CSV table of C-alpha atoms in Angstrom, one decimal:
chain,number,residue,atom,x,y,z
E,1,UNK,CA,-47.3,-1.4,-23.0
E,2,UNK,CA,-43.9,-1.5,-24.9
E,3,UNK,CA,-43.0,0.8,-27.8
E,4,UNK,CA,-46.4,2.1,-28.5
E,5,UNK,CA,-46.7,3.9,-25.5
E,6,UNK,CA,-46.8,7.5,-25.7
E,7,UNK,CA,-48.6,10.9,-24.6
E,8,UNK,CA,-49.5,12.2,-27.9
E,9,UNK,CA,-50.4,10.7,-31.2
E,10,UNK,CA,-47.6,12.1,-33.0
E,11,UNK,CA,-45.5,10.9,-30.0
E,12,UNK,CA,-46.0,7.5,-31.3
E,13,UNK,CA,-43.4,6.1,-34.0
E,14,UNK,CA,-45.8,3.3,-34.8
E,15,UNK,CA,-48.7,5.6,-35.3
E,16,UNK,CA,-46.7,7.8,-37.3
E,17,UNK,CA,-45.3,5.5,-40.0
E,18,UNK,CA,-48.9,3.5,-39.9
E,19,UNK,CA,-50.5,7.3,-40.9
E,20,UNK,CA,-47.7,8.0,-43.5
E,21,UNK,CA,-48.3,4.6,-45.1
E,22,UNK,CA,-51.6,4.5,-45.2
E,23,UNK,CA,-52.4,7.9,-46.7
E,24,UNK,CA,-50.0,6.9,-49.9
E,25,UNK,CA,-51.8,4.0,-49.9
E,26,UNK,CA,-55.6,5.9,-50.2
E,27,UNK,CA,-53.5,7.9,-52.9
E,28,UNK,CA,-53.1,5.1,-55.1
E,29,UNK,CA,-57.0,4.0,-54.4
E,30,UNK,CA,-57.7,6.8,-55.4
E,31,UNK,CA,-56.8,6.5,-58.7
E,32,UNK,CA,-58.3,3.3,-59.3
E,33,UNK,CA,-61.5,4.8,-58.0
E,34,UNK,CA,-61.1,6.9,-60.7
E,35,UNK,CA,-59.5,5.1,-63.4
E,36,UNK,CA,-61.8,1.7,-63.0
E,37,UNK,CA,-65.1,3.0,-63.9
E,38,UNK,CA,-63.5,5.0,-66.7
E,39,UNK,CA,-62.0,2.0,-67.9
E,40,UNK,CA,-65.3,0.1,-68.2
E,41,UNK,CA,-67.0,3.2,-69.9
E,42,UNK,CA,-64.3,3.4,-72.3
E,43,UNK,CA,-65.1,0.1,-73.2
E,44,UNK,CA,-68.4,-0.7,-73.2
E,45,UNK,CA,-69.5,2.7,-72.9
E,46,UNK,CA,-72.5,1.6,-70.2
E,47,UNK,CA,-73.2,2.7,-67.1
E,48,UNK,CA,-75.0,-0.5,-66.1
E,49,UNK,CA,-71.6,-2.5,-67.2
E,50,UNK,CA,-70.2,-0.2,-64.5
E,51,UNK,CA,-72.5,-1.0,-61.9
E,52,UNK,CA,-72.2,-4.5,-62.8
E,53,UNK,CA,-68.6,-4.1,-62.0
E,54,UNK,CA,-69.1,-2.6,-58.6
E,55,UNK,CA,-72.1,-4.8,-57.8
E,56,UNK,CA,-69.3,-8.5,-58.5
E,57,UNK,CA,-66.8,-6.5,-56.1
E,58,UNK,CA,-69.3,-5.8,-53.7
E,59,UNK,CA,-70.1,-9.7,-53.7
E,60,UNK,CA,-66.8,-10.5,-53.1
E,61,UNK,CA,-66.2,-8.4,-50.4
E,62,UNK,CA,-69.6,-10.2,-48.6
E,63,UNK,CA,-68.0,-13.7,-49.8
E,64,UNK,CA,-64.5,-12.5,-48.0
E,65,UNK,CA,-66.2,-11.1,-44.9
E,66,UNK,CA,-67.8,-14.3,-44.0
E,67,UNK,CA,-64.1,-15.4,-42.8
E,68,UNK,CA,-62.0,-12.1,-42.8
E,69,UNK,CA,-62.6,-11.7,-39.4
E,70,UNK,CA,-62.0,-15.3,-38.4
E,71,UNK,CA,-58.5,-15.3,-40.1
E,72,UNK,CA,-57.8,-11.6,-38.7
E,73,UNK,CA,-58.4,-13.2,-35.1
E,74,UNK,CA,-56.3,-16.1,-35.8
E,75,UNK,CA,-53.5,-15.0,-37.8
E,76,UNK,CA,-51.2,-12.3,-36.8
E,77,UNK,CA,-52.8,-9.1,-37.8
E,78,UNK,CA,-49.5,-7.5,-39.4
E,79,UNK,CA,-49.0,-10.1,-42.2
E,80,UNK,CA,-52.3,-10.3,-42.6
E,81,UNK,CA,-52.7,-6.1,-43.8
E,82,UNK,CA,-49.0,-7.0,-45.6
E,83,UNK,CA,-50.7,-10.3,-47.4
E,84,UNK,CA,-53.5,-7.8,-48.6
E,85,UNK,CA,-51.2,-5.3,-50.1
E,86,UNK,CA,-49.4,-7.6,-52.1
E,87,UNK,CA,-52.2,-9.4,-53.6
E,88,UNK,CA,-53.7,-5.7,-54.8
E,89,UNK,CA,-50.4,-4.8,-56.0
E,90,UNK,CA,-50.2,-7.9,-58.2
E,91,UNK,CA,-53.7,-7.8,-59.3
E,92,UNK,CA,-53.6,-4.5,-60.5
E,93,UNK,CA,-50.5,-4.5,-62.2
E,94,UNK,CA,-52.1,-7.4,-64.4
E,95,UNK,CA,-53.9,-4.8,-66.1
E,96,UNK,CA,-51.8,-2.8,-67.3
E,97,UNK,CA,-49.6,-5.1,-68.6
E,98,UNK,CA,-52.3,-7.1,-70.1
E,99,UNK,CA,-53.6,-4.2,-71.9
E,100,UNK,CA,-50.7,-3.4,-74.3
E,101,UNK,CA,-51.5,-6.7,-76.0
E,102,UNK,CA,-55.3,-6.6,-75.8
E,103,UNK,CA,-58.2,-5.3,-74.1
E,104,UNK,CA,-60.1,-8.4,-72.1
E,105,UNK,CA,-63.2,-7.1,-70.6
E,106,UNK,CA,-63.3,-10.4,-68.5
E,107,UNK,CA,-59.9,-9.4,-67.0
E,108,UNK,CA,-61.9,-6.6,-65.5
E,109,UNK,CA,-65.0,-8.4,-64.1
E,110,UNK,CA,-62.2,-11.2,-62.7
E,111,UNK,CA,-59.3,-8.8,-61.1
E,112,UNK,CA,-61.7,-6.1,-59.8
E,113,UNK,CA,-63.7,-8.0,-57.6
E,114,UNK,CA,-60.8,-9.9,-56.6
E,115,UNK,CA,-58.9,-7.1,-55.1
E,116,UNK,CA,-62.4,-6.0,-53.1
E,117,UNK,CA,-62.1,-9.4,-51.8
E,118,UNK,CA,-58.3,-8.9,-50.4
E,119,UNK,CA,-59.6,-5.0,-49.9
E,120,UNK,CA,-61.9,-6.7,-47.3
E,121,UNK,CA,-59.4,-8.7,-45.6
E,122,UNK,CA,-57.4,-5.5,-45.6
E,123,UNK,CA,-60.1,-3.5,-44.0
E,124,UNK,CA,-61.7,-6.1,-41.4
E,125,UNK,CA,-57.9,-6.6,-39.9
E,126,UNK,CA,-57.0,-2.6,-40.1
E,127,UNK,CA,-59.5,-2.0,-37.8
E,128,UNK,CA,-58.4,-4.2,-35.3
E,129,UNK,CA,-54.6,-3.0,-35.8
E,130,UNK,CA,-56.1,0.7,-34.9
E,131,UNK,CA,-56.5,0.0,-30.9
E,132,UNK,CA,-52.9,-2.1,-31.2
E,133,UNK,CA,-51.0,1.0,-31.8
E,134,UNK,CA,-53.2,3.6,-29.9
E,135,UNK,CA,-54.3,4.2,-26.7
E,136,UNK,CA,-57.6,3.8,-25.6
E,137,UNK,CA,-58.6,6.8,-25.1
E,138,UNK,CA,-57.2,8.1,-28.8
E,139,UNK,CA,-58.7,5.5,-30.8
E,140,UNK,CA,-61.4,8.5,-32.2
E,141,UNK,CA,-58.9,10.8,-32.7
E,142,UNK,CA,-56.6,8.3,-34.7
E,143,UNK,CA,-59.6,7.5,-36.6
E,144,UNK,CA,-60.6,11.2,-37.6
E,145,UNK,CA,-56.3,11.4,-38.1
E,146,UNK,CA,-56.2,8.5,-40.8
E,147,UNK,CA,-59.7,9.5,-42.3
E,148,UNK,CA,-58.2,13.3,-42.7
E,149,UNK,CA,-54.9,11.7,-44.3
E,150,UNK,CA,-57.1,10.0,-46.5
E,151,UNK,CA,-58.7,12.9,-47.6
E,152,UNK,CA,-55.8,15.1,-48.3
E,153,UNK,CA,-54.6,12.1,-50.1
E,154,UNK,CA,-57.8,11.9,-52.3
E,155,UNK,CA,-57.9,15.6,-52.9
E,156,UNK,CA,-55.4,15.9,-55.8
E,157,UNK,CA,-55.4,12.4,-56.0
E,158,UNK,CA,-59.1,11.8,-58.4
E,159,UNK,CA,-57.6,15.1,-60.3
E,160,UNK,CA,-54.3,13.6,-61.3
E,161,UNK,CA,-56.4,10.0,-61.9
E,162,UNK,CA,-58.5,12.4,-64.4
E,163,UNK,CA,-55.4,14.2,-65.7
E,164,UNK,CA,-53.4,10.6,-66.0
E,165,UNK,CA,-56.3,8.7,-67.5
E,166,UNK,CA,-56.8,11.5,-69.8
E,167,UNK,CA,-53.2,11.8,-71.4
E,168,UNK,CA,-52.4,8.1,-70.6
E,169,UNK,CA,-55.2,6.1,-70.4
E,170,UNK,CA,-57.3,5.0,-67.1
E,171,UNK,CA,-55.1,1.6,-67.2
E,172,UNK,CA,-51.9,4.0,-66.4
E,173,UNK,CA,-53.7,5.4,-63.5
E,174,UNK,CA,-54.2,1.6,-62.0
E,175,UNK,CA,-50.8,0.8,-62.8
E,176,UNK,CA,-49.4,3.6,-60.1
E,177,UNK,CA,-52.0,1.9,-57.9
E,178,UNK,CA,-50.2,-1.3,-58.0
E,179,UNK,CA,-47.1,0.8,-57.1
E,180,UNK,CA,-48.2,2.1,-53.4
E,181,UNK,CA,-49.4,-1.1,-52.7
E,182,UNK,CA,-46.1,-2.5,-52.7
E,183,UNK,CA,-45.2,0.6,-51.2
E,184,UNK,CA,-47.7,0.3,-48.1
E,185,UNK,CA,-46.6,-3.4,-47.5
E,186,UNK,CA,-43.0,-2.9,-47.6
E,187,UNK,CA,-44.0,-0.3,-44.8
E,188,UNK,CA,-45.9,-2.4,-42.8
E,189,UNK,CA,-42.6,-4.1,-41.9
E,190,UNK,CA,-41.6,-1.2,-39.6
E,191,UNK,CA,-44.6,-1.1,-37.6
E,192,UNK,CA,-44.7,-2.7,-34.3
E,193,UNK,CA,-48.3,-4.0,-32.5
E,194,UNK,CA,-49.4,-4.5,-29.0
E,195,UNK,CA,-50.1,-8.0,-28.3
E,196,UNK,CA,-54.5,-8.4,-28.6
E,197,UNK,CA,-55.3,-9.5,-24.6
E,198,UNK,CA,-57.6,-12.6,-24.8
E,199,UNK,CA,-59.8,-13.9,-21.5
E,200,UNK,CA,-58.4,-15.9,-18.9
E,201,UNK,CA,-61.0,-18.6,-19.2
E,202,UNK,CA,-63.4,-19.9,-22.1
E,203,UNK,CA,-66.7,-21.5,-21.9
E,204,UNK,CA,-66.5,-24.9,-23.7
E,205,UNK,CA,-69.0,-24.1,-26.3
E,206,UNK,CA,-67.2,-21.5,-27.2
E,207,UNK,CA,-64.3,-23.2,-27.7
E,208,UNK,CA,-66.4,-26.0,-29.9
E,209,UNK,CA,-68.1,-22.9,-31.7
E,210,UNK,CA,-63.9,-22.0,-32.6
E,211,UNK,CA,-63.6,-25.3,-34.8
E,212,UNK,CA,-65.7,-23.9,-37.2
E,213,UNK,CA,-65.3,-21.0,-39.4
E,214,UNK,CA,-69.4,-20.4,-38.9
E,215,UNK,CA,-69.2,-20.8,-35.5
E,216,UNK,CA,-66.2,-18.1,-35.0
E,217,UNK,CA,-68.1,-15.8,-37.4
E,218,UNK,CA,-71.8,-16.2,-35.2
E,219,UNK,CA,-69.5,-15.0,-32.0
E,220,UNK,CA,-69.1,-11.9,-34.0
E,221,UNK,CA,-72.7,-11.6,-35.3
E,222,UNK,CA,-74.0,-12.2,-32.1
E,223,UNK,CA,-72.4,-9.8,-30.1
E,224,UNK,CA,-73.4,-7.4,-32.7
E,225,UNK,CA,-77.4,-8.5,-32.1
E,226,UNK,CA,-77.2,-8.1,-28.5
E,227,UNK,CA,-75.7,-4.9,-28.5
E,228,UNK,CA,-78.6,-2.2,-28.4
E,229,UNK,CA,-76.2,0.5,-30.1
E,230,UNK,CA,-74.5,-1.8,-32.8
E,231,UNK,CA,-77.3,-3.8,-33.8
E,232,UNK,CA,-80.0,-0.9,-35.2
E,233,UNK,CA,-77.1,0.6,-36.2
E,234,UNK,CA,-76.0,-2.2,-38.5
E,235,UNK,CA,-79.7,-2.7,-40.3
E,236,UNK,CA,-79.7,1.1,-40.9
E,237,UNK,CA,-76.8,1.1,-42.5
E,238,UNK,CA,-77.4,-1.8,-44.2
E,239,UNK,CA,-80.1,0.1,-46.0
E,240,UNK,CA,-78.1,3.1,-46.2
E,241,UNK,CA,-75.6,0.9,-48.2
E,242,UNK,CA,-78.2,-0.5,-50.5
E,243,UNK,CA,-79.5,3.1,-51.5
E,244,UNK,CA,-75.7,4.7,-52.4
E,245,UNK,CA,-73.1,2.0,-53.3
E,246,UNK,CA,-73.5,3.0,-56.6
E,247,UNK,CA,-73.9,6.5,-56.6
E,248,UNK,CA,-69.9,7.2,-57.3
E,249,UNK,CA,-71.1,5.5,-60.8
E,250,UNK,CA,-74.2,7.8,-61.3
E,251,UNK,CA,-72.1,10.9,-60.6
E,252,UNK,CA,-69.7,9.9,-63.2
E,253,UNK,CA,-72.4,9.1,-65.7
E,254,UNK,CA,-74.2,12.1,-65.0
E,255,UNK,CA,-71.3,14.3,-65.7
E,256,UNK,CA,-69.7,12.6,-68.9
E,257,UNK,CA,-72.7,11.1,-70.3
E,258,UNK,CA,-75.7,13.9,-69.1
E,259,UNK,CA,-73.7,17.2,-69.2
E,260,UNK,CA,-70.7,16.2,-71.7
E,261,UNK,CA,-68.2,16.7,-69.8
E,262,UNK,CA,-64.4,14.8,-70.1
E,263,UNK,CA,-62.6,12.4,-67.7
E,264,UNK,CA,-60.2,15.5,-66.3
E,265,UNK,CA,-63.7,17.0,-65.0
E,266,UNK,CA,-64.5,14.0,-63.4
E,267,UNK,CA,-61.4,14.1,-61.5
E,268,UNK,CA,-62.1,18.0,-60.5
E,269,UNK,CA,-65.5,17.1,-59.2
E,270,UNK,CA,-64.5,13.7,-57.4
E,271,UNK,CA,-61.4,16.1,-55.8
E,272,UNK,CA,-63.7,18.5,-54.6
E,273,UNK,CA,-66.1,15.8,-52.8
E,274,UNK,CA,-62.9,14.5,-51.2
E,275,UNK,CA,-62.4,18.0,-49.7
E,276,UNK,CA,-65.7,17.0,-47.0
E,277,UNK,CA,-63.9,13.9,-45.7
E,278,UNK,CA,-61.4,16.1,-45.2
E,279,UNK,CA,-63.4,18.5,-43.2
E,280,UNK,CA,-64.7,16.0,-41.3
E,281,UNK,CA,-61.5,14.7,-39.6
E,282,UNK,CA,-61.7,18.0,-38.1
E,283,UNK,CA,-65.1,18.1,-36.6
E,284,UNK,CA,-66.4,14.5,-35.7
E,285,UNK,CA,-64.5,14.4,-31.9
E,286,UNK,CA,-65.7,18.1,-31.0
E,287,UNK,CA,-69.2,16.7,-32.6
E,288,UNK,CA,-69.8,13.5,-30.9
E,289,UNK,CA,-68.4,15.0,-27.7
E,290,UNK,CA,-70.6,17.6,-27.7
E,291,UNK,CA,-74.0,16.1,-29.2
E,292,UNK,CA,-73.0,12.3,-28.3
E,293,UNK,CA,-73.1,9.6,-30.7
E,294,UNK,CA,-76.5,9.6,-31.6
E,295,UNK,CA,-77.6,13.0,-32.0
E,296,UNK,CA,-74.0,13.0,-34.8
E,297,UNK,CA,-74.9,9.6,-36.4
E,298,UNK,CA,-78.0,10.9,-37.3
E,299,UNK,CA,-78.0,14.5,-37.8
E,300,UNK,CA,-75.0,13.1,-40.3
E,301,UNK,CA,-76.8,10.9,-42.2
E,302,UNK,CA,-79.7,12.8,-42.8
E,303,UNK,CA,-77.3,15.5,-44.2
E,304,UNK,CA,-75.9,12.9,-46.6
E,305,UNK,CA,-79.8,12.6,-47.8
E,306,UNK,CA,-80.3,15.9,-48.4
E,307,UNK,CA,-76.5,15.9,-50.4
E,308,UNK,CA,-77.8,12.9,-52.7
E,309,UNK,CA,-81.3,14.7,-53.4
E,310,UNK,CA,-80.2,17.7,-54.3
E,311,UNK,CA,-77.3,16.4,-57.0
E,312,UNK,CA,-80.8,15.7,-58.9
E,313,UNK,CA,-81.8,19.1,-59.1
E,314,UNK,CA,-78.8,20.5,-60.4
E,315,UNK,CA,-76.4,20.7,-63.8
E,316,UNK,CA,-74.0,22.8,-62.6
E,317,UNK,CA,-70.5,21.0,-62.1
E,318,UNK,CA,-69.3,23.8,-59.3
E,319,UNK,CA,-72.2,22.8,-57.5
E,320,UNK,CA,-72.3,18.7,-58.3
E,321,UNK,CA,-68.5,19.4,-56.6
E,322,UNK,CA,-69.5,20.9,-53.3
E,323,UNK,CA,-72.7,18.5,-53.1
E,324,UNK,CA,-70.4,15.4,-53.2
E,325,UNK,CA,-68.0,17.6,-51.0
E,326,UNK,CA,-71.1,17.8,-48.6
E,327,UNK,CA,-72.2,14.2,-48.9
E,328,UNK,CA,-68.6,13.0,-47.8
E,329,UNK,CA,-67.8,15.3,-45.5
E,330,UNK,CA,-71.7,13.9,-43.6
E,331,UNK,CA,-70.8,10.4,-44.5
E,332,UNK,CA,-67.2,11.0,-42.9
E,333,UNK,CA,-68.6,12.1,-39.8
E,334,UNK,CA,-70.7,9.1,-39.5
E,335,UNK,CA,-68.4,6.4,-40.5
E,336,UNK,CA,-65.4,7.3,-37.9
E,337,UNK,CA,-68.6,7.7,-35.1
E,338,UNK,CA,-69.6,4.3,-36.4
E,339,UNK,CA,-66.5,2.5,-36.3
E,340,UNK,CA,-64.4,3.8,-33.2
E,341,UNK,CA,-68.0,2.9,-31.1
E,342,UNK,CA,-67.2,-0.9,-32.4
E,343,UNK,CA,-63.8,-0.1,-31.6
E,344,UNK,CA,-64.3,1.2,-28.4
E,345,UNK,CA,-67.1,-1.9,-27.2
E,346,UNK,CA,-65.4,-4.9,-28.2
E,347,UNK,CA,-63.1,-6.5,-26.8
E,348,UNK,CA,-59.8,-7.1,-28.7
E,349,UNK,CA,-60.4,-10.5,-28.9
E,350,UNK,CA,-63.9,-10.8,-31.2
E,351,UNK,CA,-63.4,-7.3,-32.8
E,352,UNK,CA,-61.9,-9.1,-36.2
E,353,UNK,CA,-65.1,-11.5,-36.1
E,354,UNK,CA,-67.1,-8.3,-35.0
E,355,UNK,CA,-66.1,-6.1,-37.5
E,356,UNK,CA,-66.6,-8.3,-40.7
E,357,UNK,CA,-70.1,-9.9,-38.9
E,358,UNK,CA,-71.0,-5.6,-39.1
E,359,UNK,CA,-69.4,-5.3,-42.6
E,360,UNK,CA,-70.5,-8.3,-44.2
E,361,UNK,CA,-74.1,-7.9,-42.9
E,362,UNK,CA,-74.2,-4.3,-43.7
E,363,UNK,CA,-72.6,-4.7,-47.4
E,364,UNK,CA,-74.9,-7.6,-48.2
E,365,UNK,CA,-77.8,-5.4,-49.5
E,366,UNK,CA,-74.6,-3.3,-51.6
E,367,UNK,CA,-74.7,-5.1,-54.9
E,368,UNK,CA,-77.7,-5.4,-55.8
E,369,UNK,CA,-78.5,-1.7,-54.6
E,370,UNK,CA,-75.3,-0.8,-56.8
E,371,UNK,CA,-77.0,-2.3,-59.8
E,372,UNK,CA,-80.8,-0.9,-59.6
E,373,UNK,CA,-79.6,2.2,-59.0
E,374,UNK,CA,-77.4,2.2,-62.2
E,375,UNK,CA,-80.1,0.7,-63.9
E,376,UNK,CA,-82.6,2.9,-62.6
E,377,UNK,CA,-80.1,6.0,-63.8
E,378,UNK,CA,-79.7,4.6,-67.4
E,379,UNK,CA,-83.8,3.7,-67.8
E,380,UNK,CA,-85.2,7.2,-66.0
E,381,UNK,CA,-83.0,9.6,-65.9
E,382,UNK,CA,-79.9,10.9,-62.7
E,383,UNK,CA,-82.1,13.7,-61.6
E,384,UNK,CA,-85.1,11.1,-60.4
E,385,UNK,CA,-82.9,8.4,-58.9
E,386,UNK,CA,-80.9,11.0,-57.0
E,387,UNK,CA,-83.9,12.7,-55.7
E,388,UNK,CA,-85.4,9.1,-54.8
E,389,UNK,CA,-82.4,7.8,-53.2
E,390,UNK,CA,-81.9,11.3,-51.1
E,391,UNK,CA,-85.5,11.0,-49.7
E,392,UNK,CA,-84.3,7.2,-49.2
E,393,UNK,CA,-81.6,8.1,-47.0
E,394,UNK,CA,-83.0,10.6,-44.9
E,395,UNK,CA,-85.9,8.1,-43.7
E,396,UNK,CA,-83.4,5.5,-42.9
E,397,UNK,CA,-81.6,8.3,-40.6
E,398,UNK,CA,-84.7,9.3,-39.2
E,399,UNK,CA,-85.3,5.5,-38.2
E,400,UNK,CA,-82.6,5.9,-36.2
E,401,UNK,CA,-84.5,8.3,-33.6
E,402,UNK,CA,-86.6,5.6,-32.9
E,403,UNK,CA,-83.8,3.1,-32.0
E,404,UNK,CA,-81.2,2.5,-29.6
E,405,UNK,CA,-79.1,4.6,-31.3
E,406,UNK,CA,-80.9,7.6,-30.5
E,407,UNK,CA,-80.1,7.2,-26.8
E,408,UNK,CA,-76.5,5.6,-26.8
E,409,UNK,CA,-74.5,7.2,-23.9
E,410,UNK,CA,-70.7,8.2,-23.9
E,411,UNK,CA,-69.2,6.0,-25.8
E,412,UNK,CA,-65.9,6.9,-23.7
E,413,UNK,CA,-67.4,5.6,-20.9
E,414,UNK,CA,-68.4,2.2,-22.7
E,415,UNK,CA,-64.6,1.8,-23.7
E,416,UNK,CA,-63.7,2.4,-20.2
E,417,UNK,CA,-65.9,-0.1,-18.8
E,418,UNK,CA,-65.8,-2.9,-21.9
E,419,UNK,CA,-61.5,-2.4,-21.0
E,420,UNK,CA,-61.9,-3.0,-17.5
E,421,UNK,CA,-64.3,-6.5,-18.1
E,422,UNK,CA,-63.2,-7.4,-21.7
E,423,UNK,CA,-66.4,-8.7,-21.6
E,424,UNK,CA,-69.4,-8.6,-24.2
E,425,UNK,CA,-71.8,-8.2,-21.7
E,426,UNK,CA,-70.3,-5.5,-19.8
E,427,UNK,CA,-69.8,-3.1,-23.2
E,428,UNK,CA,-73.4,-3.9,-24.0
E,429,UNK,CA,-74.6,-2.6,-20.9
E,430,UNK,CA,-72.4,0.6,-20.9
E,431,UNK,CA,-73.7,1.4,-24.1
């Protein structure tokens, strides 16, 4: 098993210096997550010029995922996650230095969607690193690990994005994003990977499906639609997408624009949400264990719903803060059960191709939904979108009683089994 071979997760030097990395990398995202929409309101001082922005990044990352997995299959996995950091690092230092001789809107609409692109690769080939470095049987708990790390990352880091954009500027706060991007990449180079097992023998066609970049990405796709877990799974959330990829936007306009509040507020409330991602590093392995993967996807989800609805009957900031703390800490739970189940079922081999065939199809619906629901913001009001999208969400989680996801069994058992095979057919069955 070589060096990554331990009995606990902090027993594992690869693990270890993999979390550390990655949670000053989230604290640099964080302050771009901050700092870019700012930016573009600063500007233009238009909330549908900050959808737009989210909407041309969320393109890109559906252009990208059409061959991230592919290249994260082919290509060795490390380089790959190290190429990604160094293109973000570069892009977003462009801004900064651009903007003490002028203040290009284009820059903005080119750079940003770039770096969702390369944040695509990034994330499509970080999930197949996670099961290279852990054990099988900790892949959940690494998961709820690295999502907790983010989140104690993102707690002060949205305050000190508002507090730096603020005294600074937002284009200071993306400049110290740049930094722990060349930070995370230069760490990269002390982490060591498992070799990814591949099958003994291929079918022919598959082979002939592996000249072509359409063919590799259908492998992924189709074990996807003939999985009876993954595949509702990845049309709910395809909708679920579409209704809140731009509600980080709407909360930001609702509290500068609506209620009057500054940028340092901003940061306060986006903190506080990041306090319920936190929280839900701690709870999602006791949850699924105990009410399985269905029964916590969906009780999740529909928590999220009633999160969103609610931020539309409310002006209170305290209470906008512990709503978004609510509709992360839901949306945490159900993210690490979503993607330690692909984890889990797929073998090594196809989970690059797997994951951006999930992603890509599941993101495709995120643009546009980013832009009417900005649009829909600025023409009738935060309170009636919220509301809408809130009832939204929690039909799309009560779909899911109706699917396979509903009934999914142990997903420790289907890891078990899709190990022992490392076959698609085998993990479909378990699951």
């Amino acid at each position: 098993m070589g060096e990554t071979v331990a009995t606990s997760l902090w027993g594992n030097r690869n693990y270890r210096v993999f979390l550390g990395i990655q949670t000053l990398s989230a604290l640099g995202d964080s302050f771009s997550f901050v700092a870019i929409p700012l930016l573009v309101l600063h500007s233009t001082g238009s909330v549908v010029q900050m959808g737009l922005v989210t909407g041309l990044t969320g393109v890109a990352s559906i252009v990208t995922g059409l061959f991230a997995g592919v290249i994260a299959d082919r290509f060795d996995r490390r380089r790959l996650l190290m190429l990604a950091d160094l293109a973000r690092c570069l892009l977003y230092a462009l801004i900064p230095l651009v903007w003490v001789f002028a203040t290009p809107m284009w820059l903005i609409y080119t750079v940003v969607p770039l770096t969702g692109g390369f944040a695509m690769l990034f994330q499509v080939t970080y999930v197949t690193v996670v099961p290279a470095i852990v054990e099988p049987g900790q892949i959940i708990r690494a998961n709820a690990h690295l999502y907790g790390s983010y989140a104690v990352a993102t707690v002060g880091g949205p305050t000190l994005a508002g507090l730096v954009a603020a005294a600074f500027g937002p284009v200071a706060a993306i400049g110290i994003d740049a930094a722990t991007f060349a930070v995370s990449a230069a760490g990269l180079l002390l982490v060591r990977l498992r070799p990814t097992p591949r099958p003994a023998e291929e079918k022919e066609s598959e082979r002939g499906e592996r000249a072509s970049v359409r063919g590799e990405f259908l492998a992924g796709f189709r074990f996807l639609w003939a999985h009876p877990v993954l595949r509702p799974l990845t049309v709910l959330l395809s909708l679920f997408i579409f209704l809140t990829h731009g509600m980080t936007d709407v909360i930001i306009f609702r509290i500068k624009e609506d209620l009057g509040h500054g940028d340092g507020t901003v940061g306060y409330v986006l903190s506080a949400g990041t306090i319920g991602t936190f929280v839900a590093s701690f709870l999602v392995a006791r949850l699924r264990k105990g009410l399985g993967f269905g029964a916590s996807w969906i009780g999740a989800v529909t928590l999220a719903g009633i999160a969103v609805g609610c931020l539309g009957l409310t002006g209170s900031v305290p209470v906008i803060g512990a709503l978004s703390a609510t509709m992360l800490l839901a949306t945490g739970v159900a993210g690490i059960c979503s993607m330690s189940l692909r984890q889990e079922v797929t073998p090594g081999h196809l989970l690059g191709r797997v994951t951006a065939a999930f992603w890509t199809t599941h993101y495709s619906l995120g643009p546009l939904g980013a832009a009417a629901v900005t649009a829909a913001a600025a023409g009738f009001g935060v309170a009636k979108v919220c509301l809408a999208v809130g009832a939204g969400v929690v039909c799309v989680a009560l779909s899911g009683t109706l699917t396979g996801i509903v009934r999914a069994e142990s997903p420790e058992a289907s890891s078990r089994t899709a190990a022992a095979s490392g076959t698609p057919e085998s993990a479909t069955e378990t699951a």
